[in-house]
XYZ file of C-alpha atoms in Angstrom:
258
model
C 10.577 -13.997 6.859
C 9.636 -11.330 9.640
C 6.019 -9.724 10.901
C 6.566 -5.867 9.992
C 3.538 -4.454 12.089
C 1.143 -1.325 11.050
C -0.449 1.636 12.322
C -2.552 3.187 9.492
C -3.756 6.766 10.945
C -6.149 8.985 8.978
C -8.450 11.782 9.785
C -7.059 11.978 12.779
C -7.443 8.186 13.880
C -6.308 4.499 13.168
C -7.232 2.657 11.069
C -7.626 -0.278 8.129
C -9.191 1.123 4.855
C -9.751 -0.607 1.796
C -6.761 0.746 -0.449
C -7.927 1.823 -3.589
C -10.765 3.742 -1.693
C -9.691 6.309 -0.298
C -10.386 10.561 -1.374
C -9.063 13.401 -1.250
C -11.603 15.548 -1.896
C -13.524 15.561 1.074
C -10.894 13.099 3.299
C -13.386 9.763 2.690
C -12.406 6.086 2.713
C -14.145 2.951 2.508
C -13.424 1.802 6.335
C -12.995 -1.845 7.472
C -11.925 -0.745 11.140
C -11.652 2.277 13.564
C -9.811 1.844 16.505
C -11.094 3.863 19.814
C -7.133 3.292 20.918
C -4.742 6.106 19.298
C -1.874 5.562 17.256
C 0.598 6.003 20.783
C -1.462 1.912 21.945
C -0.075 0.558 19.005
C 2.777 1.080 18.989
C 3.481 0.827 22.872
C 2.261 -2.967 21.689
C 4.929 -3.522 18.952
C 7.956 -2.628 21.441
C 6.734 -4.135 23.944
C 6.754 -7.851 21.858
C 10.503 -6.043 20.559
C 8.899 -6.498 16.638
C 10.955 -3.936 14.741
C 10.486 -2.179 11.415
C 6.660 -1.486 11.564
C 5.667 1.458 9.403
C 2.972 4.271 10.062
C 1.519 5.641 6.867
C 0.090 9.011 7.187
C -2.972 8.935 5.241
C -3.989 12.575 5.059
C -1.773 14.702 2.465
C -0.527 18.293 3.636
C -3.346 20.147 2.549
C -6.547 18.084 3.876
C -7.588 19.866 7.115
C -6.952 16.174 9.096
C -3.195 16.233 8.205
C -2.133 18.135 11.838
C -4.389 15.692 13.505
C -2.840 12.803 11.565
C 0.518 13.392 12.515
C -0.110 13.920 15.923
C -0.842 10.575 15.921
C 2.055 9.691 14.144
C 4.174 11.728 16.580
C 3.249 10.195 19.612
C 3.561 6.424 18.207
C 7.389 7.616 17.551
C 7.876 8.712 20.619
C 6.133 5.554 21.940
C 8.837 3.280 20.685
C 11.751 4.852 19.269
C 14.060 3.793 16.741
C 10.906 0.972 16.188
C 8.631 2.085 13.612
C 9.020 4.078 9.914
C 6.829 6.585 8.517
C 5.592 7.727 5.522
C 2.987 9.818 4.254
C 3.915 12.589 2.070
C 8.472 12.591 2.773
C 9.786 15.014 1.446
C 13.002 16.016 1.824
C 12.683 19.582 3.495
C 10.679 17.399 6.918
C 12.341 13.827 6.376
C 14.486 15.125 9.517
C 11.786 16.332 11.572
C 10.152 12.412 11.977
C 13.997 10.976 11.705
C 14.689 13.768 14.816
C 11.281 12.405 16.504
C 12.404 8.791 16.808
C 11.016 7.348 13.225
C 13.730 4.208 12.089
C 13.198 4.846 8.508
C 10.879 7.073 6.229
C 9.430 6.122 3.263
C 8.317 7.973 0.301
C 6.340 7.744 -2.577
C 5.025 10.422 -4.218
C 7.987 12.688 -3.778
C 9.837 10.131 -5.404
C 7.178 8.863 -8.307
C 6.043 12.508 -9.427
C 4.003 13.780 -12.836
C 4.317 9.430 -13.505
C 7.546 8.911 -13.278
C 10.623 9.155 -11.182
C 12.154 12.042 -10.236
C 15.188 11.203 -9.830
C 16.572 15.239 -8.631
C 14.105 14.602 -5.875
C 15.483 11.004 -4.843
C 18.620 12.187 -4.883
C 18.056 15.234 -2.600
C 16.267 12.574 -0.007
C 19.036 10.368 -0.672
C 21.689 13.384 0.966
C 19.092 13.708 3.471
C 18.222 10.971 5.178
C 21.722 8.224 3.160
C 20.692 5.498 1.502
C 20.320 3.488 5.510
C 17.279 5.486 6.672
C 15.013 5.652 3.196
C 12.943 2.644 2.384
C 10.972 3.521 -0.761
C 7.448 2.396 -1.198
C 6.947 0.896 -4.661
C 2.898 0.055 -4.074
C 1.465 -0.977 -7.148
C -1.666 -1.652 -8.983
C -1.917 -4.100 -12.109
C -3.082 -2.822 -15.550
C -2.721 -4.141 -19.080
C -1.318 -7.446 -17.332
C 1.879 -5.589 -15.761
C 2.485 -4.450 -12.454
C 2.537 -0.151 -12.334
C 3.747 1.709 -8.844
C 1.016 3.695 -8.144
C 1.175 7.484 -5.542
C -0.892 9.672 -3.920
C -2.345 7.295 -1.623
C -2.912 4.870 -3.672
C -4.938 6.797 -6.703
C -3.024 7.696 -9.279
C -1.020 5.664 -11.590
C 2.325 6.219 -12.100
C 4.263 4.969 -16.041
C 7.398 2.779 -13.634
C 6.411 -0.616 -14.283
C 7.494 -2.974 -11.227
C 10.090 -4.972 -12.558
C 13.218 -6.593 -11.872
C 15.031 -3.959 -13.557
C 13.374 -0.856 -11.525
C 14.319 -3.236 -8.217
C 17.165 -2.788 -9.576
C 17.844 0.634 -9.960
C 15.860 2.206 -7.478
C 17.752 -0.815 -4.047
C 20.939 1.983 -4.693
C 19.193 4.435 -3.180
C 17.353 2.981 0.080
C 17.200 0.599 2.781
C 14.246 -1.427 1.525
C 11.159 -1.316 -0.183
C 8.150 -1.738 0.453
C 4.993 -2.871 -1.138
C 1.329 -2.662 -1.023
C -1.052 -4.602 -3.567
C -2.887 -2.466 -3.815
C -5.875 -4.378 -5.654
C -6.531 -6.403 -2.583
C -5.066 -3.848 0.008
C -7.878 -3.881 3.127
C -9.757 -6.862 1.070
C -8.990 -9.843 3.455
C -9.581 -11.610 -0.235
C -6.079 -13.066 -0.424
C -2.592 -11.950 -1.320
C -1.735 -11.089 -4.436
C 0.690 -14.443 -5.998
C 2.414 -13.322 -9.124
C 3.768 -10.534 -7.473
C 4.998 -12.439 -4.181
C 6.679 -14.932 -7.013
C 8.004 -11.834 -8.239
C 9.044 -10.252 -5.445
C 11.011 -13.624 -4.147
C 12.597 -14.440 -7.221
C 14.409 -10.664 -7.141
C 15.183 -11.068 -3.238
C 18.264 -8.965 -3.213
C 16.820 -6.172 -0.353
C 14.619 -6.712 2.418
C 11.149 -6.028 1.298
C 7.805 -6.004 2.887
C 4.579 -6.766 1.090
C 1.422 -6.232 2.019
C -2.240 -7.190 0.794
C -4.881 -9.637 0.766
C -3.773 -12.212 3.872
C -6.459 -13.442 4.810
C -5.652 -16.641 6.439
C -2.387 -19.306 7.296
C -2.787 -20.491 3.963
C -2.040 -16.496 2.783
C 1.308 -16.838 4.460
C 2.528 -20.065 3.689
C 2.399 -19.277 0.542
C 4.088 -15.662 1.269
C 6.834 -17.971 2.574
C 7.097 -20.489 -0.221
C 6.811 -18.054 -2.908
C 9.497 -15.157 -1.173
C 11.319 -17.837 -0.655
C 11.005 -17.045 2.959
C 12.481 -14.001 2.789
C 9.875 -11.163 2.317
C 8.629 -10.015 5.513
C 4.874 -9.394 5.476
C 2.201 -7.175 7.237
C -1.640 -7.489 8.696
C -4.323 -4.897 8.759
C -7.997 -5.683 8.152
C -6.979 -9.505 8.677
C -5.403 -9.394 12.412
C -7.243 -9.436 15.780
C -6.262 -5.813 16.298
C -8.127 -4.082 13.710
C -10.953 -6.441 14.206
C -10.332 -9.600 12.485
C -10.213 -12.939 12.668
C -5.952 -13.743 12.280
C -4.948 -13.796 16.327
C -1.921 -11.692 16.968
C 0.116 -13.690 19.147
C -0.592 -16.722 16.949
C -0.185 -14.581 13.784
C 4.181 -13.987 15.637
C 4.218 -17.682 16.251
C 3.500 -19.014 13.045
C 6.109 -16.251 11.648
C 8.938 -17.044 14.149
C 8.622 -21.272 13.341
């Protein structure tokens, strides 16, 4: 189990938002925290602490009037910590190399691969051809529907028809180096983890997985460690003191390293 830090960027600012609240139409979201420091500040902090494989997520789509501001912040973070951070948000076969060349260790893909409700294998193969399996992370962020978890795309707004289960993870793990999985229904709410999801991921455990969503206490971290067989990596957003929460960054690092 490792701590994987995050830098979420929306409308050109580092933020923590409620996961399901993003709206493309007016670039709005329910905000838990808006940083006064830029993305490079957090990247430098993570570099100083030697924490690798955190993720930058650009939360504005390419047609947003804020996209260029968000992208500029992301590029500054990559420059501050070369090969230390992954990046996601609008990643395609056409732009993946730009972010890898800018210093990303991996690119994270969601909507380009999960398109029109299903897995677009043509795009997946294009992306792997461009990046190589070892530089690709697949975002399998999910929400519960009818008793099962389904992968969601487009800044977590659209359900796909792809169920998150062992069969899906077995198949997709051949194309990527890691999975990033936000439990979207609890993302940004600091209300506790999705225990059923964490247990499923812990039982599967074939390539690295980073879990995000709902962590707000050391009891949550203990549960993730237990349910995930000490193998699932974690990220903490709104509950971390860096983003206005009560969990102290240094203490979290110490707890996870034990």
